[in-house]
PDB file of C-alpha atoms in Angstrom:
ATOM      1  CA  UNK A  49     -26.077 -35.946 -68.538  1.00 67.00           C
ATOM      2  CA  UNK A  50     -26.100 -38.579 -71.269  1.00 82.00           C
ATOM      3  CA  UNK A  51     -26.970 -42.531 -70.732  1.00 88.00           C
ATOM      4  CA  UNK A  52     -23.550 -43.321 -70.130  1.00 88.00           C
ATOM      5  CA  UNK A  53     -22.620 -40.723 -67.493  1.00 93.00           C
ATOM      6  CA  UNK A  54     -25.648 -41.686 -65.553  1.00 94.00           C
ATOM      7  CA  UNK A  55     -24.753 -45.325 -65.668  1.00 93.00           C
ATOM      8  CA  UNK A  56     -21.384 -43.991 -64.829  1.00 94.00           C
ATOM      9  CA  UNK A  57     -22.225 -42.535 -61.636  1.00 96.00           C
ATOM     10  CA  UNK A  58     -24.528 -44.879 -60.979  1.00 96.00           C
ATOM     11  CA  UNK A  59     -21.778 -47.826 -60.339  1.00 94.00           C
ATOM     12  CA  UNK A  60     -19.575 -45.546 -58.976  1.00 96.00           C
ATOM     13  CA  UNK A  61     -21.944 -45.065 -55.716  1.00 96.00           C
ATOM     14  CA  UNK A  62     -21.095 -46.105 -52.633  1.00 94.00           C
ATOM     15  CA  UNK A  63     -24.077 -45.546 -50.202  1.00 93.00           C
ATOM     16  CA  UNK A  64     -27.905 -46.313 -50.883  1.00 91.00           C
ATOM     17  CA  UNK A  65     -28.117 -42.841 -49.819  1.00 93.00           C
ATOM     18  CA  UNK A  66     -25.447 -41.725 -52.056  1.00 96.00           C
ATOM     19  CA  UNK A  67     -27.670 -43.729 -54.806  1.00 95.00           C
ATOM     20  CA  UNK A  68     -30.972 -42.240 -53.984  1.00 95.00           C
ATOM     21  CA  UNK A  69     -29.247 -38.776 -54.346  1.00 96.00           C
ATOM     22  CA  UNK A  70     -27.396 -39.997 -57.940  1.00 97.00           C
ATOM     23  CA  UNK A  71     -31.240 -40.564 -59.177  1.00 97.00           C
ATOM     24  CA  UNK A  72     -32.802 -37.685 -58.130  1.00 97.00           C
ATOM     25  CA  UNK A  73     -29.692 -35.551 -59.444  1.00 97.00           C
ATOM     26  CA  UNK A  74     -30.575 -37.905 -63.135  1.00 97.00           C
ATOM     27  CA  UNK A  75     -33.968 -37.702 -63.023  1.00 97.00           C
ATOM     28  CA  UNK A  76     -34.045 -33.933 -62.900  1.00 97.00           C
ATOM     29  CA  UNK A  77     -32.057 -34.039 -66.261  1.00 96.00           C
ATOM     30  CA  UNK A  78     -34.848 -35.553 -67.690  1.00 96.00           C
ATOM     31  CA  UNK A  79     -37.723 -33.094 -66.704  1.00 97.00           C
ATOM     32  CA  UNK A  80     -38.895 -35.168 -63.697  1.00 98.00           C
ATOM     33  CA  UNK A  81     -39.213 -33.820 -60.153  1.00 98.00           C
ATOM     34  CA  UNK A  82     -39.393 -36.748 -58.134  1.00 98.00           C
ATOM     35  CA  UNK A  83     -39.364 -40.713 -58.141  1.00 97.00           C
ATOM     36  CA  UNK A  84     -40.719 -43.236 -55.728  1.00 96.00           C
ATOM     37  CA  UNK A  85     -39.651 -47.030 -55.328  1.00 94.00           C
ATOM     38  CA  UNK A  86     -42.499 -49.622 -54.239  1.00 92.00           C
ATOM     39  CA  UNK A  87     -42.446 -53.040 -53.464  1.00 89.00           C
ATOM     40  CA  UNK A  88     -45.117 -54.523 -55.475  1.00 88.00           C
ATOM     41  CA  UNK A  89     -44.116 -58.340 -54.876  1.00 81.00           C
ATOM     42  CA  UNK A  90     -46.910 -58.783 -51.622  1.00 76.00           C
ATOM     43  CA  UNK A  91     -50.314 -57.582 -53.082  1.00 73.00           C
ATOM     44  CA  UNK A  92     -52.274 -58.516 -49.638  1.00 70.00           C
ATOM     45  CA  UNK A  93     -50.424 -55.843 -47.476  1.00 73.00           C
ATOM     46  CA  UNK A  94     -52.169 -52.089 -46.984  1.00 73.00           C
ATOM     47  CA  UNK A  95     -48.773 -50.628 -46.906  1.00 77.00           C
ATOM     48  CA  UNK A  96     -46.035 -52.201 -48.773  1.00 82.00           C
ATOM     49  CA  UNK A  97     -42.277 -50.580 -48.551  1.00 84.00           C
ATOM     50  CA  UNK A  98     -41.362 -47.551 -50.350  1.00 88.00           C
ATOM     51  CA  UNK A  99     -38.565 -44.896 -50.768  1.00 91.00           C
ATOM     52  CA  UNK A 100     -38.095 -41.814 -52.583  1.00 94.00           C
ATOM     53  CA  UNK A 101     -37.894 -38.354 -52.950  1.00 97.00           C
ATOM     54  CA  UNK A 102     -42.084 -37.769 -53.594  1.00 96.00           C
ATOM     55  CA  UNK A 103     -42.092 -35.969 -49.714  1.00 94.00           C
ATOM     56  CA  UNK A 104     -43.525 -37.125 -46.402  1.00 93.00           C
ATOM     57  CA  UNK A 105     -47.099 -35.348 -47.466  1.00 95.00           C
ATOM     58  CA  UNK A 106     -47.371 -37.234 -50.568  1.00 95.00           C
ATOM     59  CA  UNK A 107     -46.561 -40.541 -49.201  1.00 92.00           C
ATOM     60  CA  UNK A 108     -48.994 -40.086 -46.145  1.00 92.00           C
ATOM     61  CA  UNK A 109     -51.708 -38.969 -48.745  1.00 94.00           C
ATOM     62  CA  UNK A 110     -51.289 -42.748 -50.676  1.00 93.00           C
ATOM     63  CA  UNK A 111     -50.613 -44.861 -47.180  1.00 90.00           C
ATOM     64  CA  UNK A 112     -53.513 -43.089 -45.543  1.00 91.00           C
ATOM     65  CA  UNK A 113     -56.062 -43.344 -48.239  1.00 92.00           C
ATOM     66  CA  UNK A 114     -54.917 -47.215 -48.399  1.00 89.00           C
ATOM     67  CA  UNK A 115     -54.611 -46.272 -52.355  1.00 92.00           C
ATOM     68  CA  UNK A 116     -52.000 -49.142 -53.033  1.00 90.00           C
ATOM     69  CA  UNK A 117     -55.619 -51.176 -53.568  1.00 88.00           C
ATOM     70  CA  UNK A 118     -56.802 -48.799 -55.982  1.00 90.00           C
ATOM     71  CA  UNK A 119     -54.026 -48.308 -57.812  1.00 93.00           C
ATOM     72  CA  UNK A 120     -54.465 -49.152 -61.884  1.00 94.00           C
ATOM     73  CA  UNK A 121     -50.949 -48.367 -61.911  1.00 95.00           C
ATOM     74  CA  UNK A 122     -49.236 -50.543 -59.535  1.00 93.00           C
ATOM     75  CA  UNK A 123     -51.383 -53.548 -60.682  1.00 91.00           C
ATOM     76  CA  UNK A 124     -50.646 -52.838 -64.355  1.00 93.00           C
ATOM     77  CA  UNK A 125     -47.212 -53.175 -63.749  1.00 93.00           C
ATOM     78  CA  UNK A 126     -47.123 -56.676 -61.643  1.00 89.00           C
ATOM     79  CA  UNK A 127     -47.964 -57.846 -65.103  1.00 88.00           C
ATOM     80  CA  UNK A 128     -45.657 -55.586 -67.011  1.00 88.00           C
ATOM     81  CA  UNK A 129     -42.142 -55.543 -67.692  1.00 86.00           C
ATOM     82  CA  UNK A 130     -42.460 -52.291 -70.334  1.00 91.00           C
ATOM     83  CA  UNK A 131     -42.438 -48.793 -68.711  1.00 94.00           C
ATOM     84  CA  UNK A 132     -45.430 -46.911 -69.237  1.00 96.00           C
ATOM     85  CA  UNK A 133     -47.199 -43.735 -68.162  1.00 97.00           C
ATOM     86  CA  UNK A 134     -50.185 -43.102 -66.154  1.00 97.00           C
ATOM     87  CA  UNK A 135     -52.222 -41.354 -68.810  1.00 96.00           C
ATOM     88  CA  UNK A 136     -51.866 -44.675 -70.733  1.00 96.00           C
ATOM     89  CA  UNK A 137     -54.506 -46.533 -68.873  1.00 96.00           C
ATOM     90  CA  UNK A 138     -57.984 -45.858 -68.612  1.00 94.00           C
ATOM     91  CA  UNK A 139     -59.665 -44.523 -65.147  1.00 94.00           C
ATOM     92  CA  UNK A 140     -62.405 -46.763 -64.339  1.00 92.00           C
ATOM     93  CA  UNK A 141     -66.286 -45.081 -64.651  1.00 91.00           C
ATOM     94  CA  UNK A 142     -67.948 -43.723 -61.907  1.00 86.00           C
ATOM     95  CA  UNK A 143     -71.417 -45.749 -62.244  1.00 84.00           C
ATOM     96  CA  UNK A 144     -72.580 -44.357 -58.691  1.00 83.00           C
ATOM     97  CA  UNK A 145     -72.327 -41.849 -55.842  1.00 85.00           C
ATOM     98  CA  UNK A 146     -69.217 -42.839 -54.793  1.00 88.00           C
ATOM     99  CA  UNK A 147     -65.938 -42.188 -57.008  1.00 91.00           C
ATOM    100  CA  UNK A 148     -63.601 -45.348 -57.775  1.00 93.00           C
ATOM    101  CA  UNK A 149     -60.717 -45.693 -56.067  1.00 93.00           C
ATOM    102  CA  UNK A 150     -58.046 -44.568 -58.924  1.00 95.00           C
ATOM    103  CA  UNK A 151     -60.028 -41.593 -59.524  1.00 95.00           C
ATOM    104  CA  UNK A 152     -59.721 -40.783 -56.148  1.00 95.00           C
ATOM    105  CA  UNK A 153     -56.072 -41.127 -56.647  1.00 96.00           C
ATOM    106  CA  UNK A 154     -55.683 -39.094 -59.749  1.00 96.00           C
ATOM    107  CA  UNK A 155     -57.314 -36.413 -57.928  1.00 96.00           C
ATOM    108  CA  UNK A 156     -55.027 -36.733 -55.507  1.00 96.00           C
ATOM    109  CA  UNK A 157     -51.852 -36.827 -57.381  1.00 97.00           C
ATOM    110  CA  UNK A 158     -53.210 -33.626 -58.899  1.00 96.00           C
ATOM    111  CA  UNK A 159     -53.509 -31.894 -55.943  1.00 96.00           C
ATOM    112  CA  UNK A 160     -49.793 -32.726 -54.988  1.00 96.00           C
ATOM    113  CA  UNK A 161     -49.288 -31.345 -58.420  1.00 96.00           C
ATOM    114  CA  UNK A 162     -48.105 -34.471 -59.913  1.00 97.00           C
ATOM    115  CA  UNK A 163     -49.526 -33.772 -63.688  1.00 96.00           C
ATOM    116  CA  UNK A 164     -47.803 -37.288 -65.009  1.00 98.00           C
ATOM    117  CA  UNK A 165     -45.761 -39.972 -64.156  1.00 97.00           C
ATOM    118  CA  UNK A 166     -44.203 -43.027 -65.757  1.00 98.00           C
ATOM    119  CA  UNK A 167     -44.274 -46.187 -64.272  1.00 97.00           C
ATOM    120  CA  UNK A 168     -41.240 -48.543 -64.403  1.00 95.00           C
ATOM    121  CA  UNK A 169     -41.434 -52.180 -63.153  1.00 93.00           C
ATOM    122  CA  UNK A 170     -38.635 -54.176 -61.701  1.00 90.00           C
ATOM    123  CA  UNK A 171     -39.120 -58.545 -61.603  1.00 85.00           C
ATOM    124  CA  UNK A 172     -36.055 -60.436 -61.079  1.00 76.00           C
ATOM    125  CA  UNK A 173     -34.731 -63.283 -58.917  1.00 69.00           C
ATOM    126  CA  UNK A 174     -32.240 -62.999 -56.236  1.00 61.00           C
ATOM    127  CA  UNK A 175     -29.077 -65.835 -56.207  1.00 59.00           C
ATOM    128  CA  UNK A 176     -31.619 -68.306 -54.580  1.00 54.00           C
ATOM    129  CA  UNK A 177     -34.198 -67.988 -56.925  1.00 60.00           C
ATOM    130  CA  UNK A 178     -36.766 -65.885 -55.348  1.00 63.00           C
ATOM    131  CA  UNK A 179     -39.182 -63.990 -57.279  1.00 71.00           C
ATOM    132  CA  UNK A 180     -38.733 -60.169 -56.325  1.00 78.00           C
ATOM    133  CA  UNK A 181     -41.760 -57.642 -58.222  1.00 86.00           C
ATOM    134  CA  UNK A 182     -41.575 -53.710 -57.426  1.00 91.00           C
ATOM    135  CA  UNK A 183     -41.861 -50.549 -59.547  1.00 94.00           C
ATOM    136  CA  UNK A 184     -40.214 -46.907 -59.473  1.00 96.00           C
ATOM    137  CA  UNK A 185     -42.301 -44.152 -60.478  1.00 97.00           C
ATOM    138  CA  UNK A 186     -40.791 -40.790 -61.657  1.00 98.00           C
ATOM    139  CA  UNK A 187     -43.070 -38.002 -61.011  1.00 98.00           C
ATOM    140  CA  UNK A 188     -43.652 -35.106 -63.796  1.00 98.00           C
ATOM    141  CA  UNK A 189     -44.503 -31.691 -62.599  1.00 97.00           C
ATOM    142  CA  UNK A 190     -44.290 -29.609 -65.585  1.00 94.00           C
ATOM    143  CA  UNK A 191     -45.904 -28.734 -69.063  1.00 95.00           C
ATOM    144  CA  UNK A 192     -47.836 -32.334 -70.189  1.00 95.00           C
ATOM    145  CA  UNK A 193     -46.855 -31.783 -73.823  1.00 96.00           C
ATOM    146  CA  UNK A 194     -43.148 -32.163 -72.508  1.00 97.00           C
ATOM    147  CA  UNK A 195     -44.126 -35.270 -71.152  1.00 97.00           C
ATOM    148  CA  UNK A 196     -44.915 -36.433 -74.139  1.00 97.00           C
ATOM    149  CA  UNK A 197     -42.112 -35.932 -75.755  1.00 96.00           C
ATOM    150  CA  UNK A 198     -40.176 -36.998 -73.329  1.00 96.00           C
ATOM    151  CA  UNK A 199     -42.066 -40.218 -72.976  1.00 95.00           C
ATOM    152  CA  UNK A 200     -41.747 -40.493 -76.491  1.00 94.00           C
ATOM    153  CA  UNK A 201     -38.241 -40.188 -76.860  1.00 93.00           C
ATOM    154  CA  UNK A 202     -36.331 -41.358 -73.762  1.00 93.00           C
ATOM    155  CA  UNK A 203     -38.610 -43.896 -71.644  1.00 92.00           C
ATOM    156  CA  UNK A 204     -35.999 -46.582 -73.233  1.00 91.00           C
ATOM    157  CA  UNK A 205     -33.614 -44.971 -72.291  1.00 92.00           C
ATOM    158  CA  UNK A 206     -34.681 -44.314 -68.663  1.00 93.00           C
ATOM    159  CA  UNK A 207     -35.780 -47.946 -68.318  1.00 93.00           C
ATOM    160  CA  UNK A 208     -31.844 -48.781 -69.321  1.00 91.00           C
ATOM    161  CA  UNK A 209     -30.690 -46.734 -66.677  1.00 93.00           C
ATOM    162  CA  UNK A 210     -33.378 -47.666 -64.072  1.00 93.00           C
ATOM    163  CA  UNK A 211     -31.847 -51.392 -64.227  1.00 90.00           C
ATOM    164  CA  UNK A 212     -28.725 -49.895 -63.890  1.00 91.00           C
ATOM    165  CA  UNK A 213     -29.986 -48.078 -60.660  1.00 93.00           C
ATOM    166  CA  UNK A 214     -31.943 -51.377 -59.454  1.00 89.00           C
ATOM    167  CA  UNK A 215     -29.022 -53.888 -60.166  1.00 86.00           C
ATOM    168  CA  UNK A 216     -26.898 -51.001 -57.500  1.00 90.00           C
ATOM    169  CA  UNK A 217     -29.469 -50.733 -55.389  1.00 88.00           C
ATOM    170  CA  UNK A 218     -29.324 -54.691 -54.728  1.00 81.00           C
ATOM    171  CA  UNK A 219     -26.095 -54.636 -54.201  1.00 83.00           C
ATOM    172  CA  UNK A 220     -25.892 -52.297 -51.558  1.00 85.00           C
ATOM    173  CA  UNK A 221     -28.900 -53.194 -49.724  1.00 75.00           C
ATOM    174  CA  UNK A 222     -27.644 -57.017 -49.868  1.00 69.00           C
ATOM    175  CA  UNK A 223     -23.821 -55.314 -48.347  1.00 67.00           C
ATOM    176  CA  UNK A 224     -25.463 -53.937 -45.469  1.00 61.00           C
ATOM    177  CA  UNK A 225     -26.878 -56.769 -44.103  1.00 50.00           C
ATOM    178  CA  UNK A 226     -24.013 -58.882 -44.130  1.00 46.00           C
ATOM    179  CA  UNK A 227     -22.794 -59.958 -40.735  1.00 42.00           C
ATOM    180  CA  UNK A 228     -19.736 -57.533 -39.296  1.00 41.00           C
ATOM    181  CA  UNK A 229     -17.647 -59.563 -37.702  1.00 38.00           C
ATOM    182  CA  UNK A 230     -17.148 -63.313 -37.874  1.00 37.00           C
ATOM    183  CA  UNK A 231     -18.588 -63.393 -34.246  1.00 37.00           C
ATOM    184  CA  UNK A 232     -21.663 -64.718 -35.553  1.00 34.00           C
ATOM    185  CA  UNK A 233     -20.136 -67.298 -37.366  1.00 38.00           C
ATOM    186  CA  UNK A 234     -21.814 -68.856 -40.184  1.00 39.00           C
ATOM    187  CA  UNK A 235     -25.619 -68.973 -39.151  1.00 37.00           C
ATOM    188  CA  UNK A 236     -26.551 -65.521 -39.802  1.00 33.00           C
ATOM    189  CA  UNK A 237     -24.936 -65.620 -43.336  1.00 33.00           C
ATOM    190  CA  UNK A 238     -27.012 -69.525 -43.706  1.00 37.00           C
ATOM    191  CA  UNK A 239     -29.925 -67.971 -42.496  1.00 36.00           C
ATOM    192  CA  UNK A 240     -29.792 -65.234 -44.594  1.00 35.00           C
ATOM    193  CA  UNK A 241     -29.204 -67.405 -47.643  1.00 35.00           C
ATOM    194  CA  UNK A 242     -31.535 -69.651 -46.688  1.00 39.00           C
ATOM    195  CA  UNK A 243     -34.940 -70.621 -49.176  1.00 43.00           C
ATOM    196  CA  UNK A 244     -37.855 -68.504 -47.864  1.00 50.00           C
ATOM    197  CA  UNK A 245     -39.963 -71.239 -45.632  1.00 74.00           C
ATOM    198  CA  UNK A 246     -43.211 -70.624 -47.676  1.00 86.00           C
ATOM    199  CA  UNK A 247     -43.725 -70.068 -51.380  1.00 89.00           C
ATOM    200  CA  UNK A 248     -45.423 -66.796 -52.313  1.00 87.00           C
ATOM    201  CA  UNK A 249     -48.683 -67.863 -52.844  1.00 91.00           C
ATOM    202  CA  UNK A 250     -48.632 -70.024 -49.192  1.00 92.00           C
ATOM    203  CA  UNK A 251     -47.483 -66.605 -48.031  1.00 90.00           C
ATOM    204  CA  UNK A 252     -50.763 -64.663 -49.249  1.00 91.00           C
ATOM    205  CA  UNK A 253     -53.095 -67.465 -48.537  1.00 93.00           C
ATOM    206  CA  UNK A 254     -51.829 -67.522 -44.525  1.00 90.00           C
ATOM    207  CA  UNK A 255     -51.560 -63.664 -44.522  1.00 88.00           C
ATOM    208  CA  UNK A 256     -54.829 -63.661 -45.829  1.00 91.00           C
ATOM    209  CA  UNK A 257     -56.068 -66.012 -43.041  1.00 89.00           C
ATOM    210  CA  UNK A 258     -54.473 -63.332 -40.620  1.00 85.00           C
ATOM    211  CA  UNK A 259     -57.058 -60.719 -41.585  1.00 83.00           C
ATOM    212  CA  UNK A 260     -60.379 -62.840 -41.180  1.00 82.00           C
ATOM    213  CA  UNK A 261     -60.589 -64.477 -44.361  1.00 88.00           C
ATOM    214  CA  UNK A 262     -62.321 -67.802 -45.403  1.00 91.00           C
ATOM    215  CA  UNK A 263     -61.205 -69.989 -48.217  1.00 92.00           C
ATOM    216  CA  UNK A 264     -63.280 -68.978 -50.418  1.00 92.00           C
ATOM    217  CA  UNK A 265     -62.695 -65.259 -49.293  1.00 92.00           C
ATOM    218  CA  UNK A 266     -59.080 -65.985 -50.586  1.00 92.00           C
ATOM    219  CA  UNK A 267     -59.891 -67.704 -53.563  1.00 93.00           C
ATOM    220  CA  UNK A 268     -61.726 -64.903 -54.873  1.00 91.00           C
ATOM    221  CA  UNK A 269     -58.985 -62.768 -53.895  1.00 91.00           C
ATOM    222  CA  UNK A 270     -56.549 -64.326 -55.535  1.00 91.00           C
ATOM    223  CA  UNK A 271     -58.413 -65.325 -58.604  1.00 92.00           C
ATOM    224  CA  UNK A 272     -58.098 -69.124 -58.004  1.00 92.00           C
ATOM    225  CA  UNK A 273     -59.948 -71.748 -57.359  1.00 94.00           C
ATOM    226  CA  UNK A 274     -61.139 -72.745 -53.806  1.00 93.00           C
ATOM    227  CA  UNK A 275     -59.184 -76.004 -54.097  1.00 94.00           C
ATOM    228  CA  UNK A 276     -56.664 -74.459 -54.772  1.00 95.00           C
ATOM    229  CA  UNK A 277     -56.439 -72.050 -52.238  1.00 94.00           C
ATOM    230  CA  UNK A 278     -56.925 -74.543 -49.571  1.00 94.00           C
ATOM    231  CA  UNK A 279     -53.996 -76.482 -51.285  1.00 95.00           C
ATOM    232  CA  UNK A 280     -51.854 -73.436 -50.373  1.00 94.00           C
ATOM    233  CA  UNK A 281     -52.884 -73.057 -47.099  1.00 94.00           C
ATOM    234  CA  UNK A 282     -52.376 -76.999 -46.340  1.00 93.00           C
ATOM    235  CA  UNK A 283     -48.888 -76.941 -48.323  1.00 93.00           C
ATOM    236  CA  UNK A 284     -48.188 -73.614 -45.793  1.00 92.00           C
ATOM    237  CA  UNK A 285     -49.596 -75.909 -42.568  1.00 90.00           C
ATOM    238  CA  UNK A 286     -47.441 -78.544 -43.661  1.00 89.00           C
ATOM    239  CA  UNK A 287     -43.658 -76.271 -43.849  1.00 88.00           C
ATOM    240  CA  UNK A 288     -44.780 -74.445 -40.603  1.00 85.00           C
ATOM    241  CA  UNK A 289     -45.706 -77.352 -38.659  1.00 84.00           C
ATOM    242  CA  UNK A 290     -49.321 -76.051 -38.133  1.00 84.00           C
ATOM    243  CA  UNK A 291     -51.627 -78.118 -36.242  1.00 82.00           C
ATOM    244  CA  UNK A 292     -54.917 -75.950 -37.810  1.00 85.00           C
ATOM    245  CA  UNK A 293     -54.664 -72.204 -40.114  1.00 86.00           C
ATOM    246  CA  UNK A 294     -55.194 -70.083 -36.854  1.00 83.00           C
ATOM    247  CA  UNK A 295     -51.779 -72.135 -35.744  1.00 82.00           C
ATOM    248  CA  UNK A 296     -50.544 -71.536 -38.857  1.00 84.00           C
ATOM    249  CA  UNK A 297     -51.102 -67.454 -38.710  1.00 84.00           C
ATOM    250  CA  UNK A 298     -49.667 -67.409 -35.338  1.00 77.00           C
ATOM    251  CA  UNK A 299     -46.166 -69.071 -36.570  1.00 79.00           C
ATOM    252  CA  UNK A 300     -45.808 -67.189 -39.769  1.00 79.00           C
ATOM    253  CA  UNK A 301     -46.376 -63.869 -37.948  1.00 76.00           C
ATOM    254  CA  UNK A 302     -43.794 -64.593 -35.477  1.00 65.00           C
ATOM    255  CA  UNK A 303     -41.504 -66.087 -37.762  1.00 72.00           C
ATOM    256  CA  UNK A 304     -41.488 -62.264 -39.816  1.00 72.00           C
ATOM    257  CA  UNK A 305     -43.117 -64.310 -42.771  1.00 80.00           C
ATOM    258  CA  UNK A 306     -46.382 -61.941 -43.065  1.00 79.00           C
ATOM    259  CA  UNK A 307     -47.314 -58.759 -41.724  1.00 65.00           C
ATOM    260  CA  UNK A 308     -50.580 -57.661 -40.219  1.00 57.00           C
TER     261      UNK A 308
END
């Protein structure tokens, strides 16, 4: 299947399902066995969404073993916009006892027999200007030298169709949730149009909050200073109404603006 054909069938879906079928069916024409799509946008949560066709074992392996936090690979690529494989970053030493995180992961990935993968991130804005980060990551099973090669010669072109395959998926996911019949009138289609309440970083400072962190817990977290993260979290007090953060937790979680 050439680049064109794949873009081809690509716009010509119908279905997210239909979709998530077209790119396994492409995929496989590129030596790949499986891919994976993660959210990457909300760094705080233990497990963030994610769809593919990796199987229920592998995905209960990563969500189980909370590896999203150890993951070289899914950091690498909030700060990426290039695709890029795993063998392309270094594993972290193992200075103790007790084996880093990503090597744990490797070793894991290995025993799914996932021998490579590459890595493509996704950061775009929706039609009201939010910032959206995720990744999809297409799983290699065979020969490594093939990888190579393929890496070599077609991760351009995979990342060409992959925003073809993004830019669909967007569309269809945005489709479904449109309101059905005009019995709702126009509040469902305000609300869903509507600027998110918090900005992302009042978001992770208040879900932060929610699992028992100071200030200056956060701050470190978040690589900023404590000022600043206390900025955030009054700025988030302010939007929600707060009276104090504990108010402030208790709003945004029943609002839907954090998890927990």
């Amino acid at each position: 299947m050439h680049i064109e054909e794949s873009i081809s069938a690509i716009e010509a879906c119908e279905s997210y399902d239909e979709l998530r079928t077209t790119l396994q069916t492409i995929i496989e024409n590129y030596g790949f066995a499986a891919f994976n799509f993660m959210d990457t946008g909300h760094p705080h949560l233990d497990m963030p969404f994610t769809d593919g066709t990796s199987g229920k074992a592998w995905e209960a392996d990563y969500q189980g073993n909370r590896f999203v936090h150890s993951d070289l690979w899914v950091a690498s690529a909030r700060r990426s916009n290039m695709p890029f494989s795993w063998g392309s970053l270094a594993l972290p030493p193992q200075l103790g006892v007790r084996k880093p995180g990503a090597v744990k992961l490797m070793e894991a990935a290995a025993d799914h027999r996932w021998s490579e993968g590459l890595v493509i991130p996704f950061h775009f804005t929706d039609e009201i200007g939010r910032l959206y980060s995720c990744l999809v990551v297409l799983f290699w099973k065979d020969r490594l030298q093939r990888f190579m090669t393929t890496f070599k010669l077609k991760r351009h072109e995979l990342h060409v169709v992959m925003i073809y395959w993004m830019q669909r998926a967007v569309e269809l996911k945005r489709a479904d949730f449109r309101p059905r019949s005009s019995t709702f009138g126009g509040s469902a289609v305000r609300a869903a149009t509507e600027p998110a309440p918090l900005s992302d970083k009042e978001r992770e400072v208040v879900a932060w909050a929610a699992r028992g962190k100071t200030t200056s817990g956060t701050a470190d977290i978040m690589g900023v200073s404590e000022a600043t993260a206390e900025t955030h979290m009054r700025n988030a007090m302010r939007k929600l109404g707060a009276e104090n953060r504990t108010h402030a937790v208790a709003i945004a979680i029943y609002r839907g603006l954090i998890d927990i």
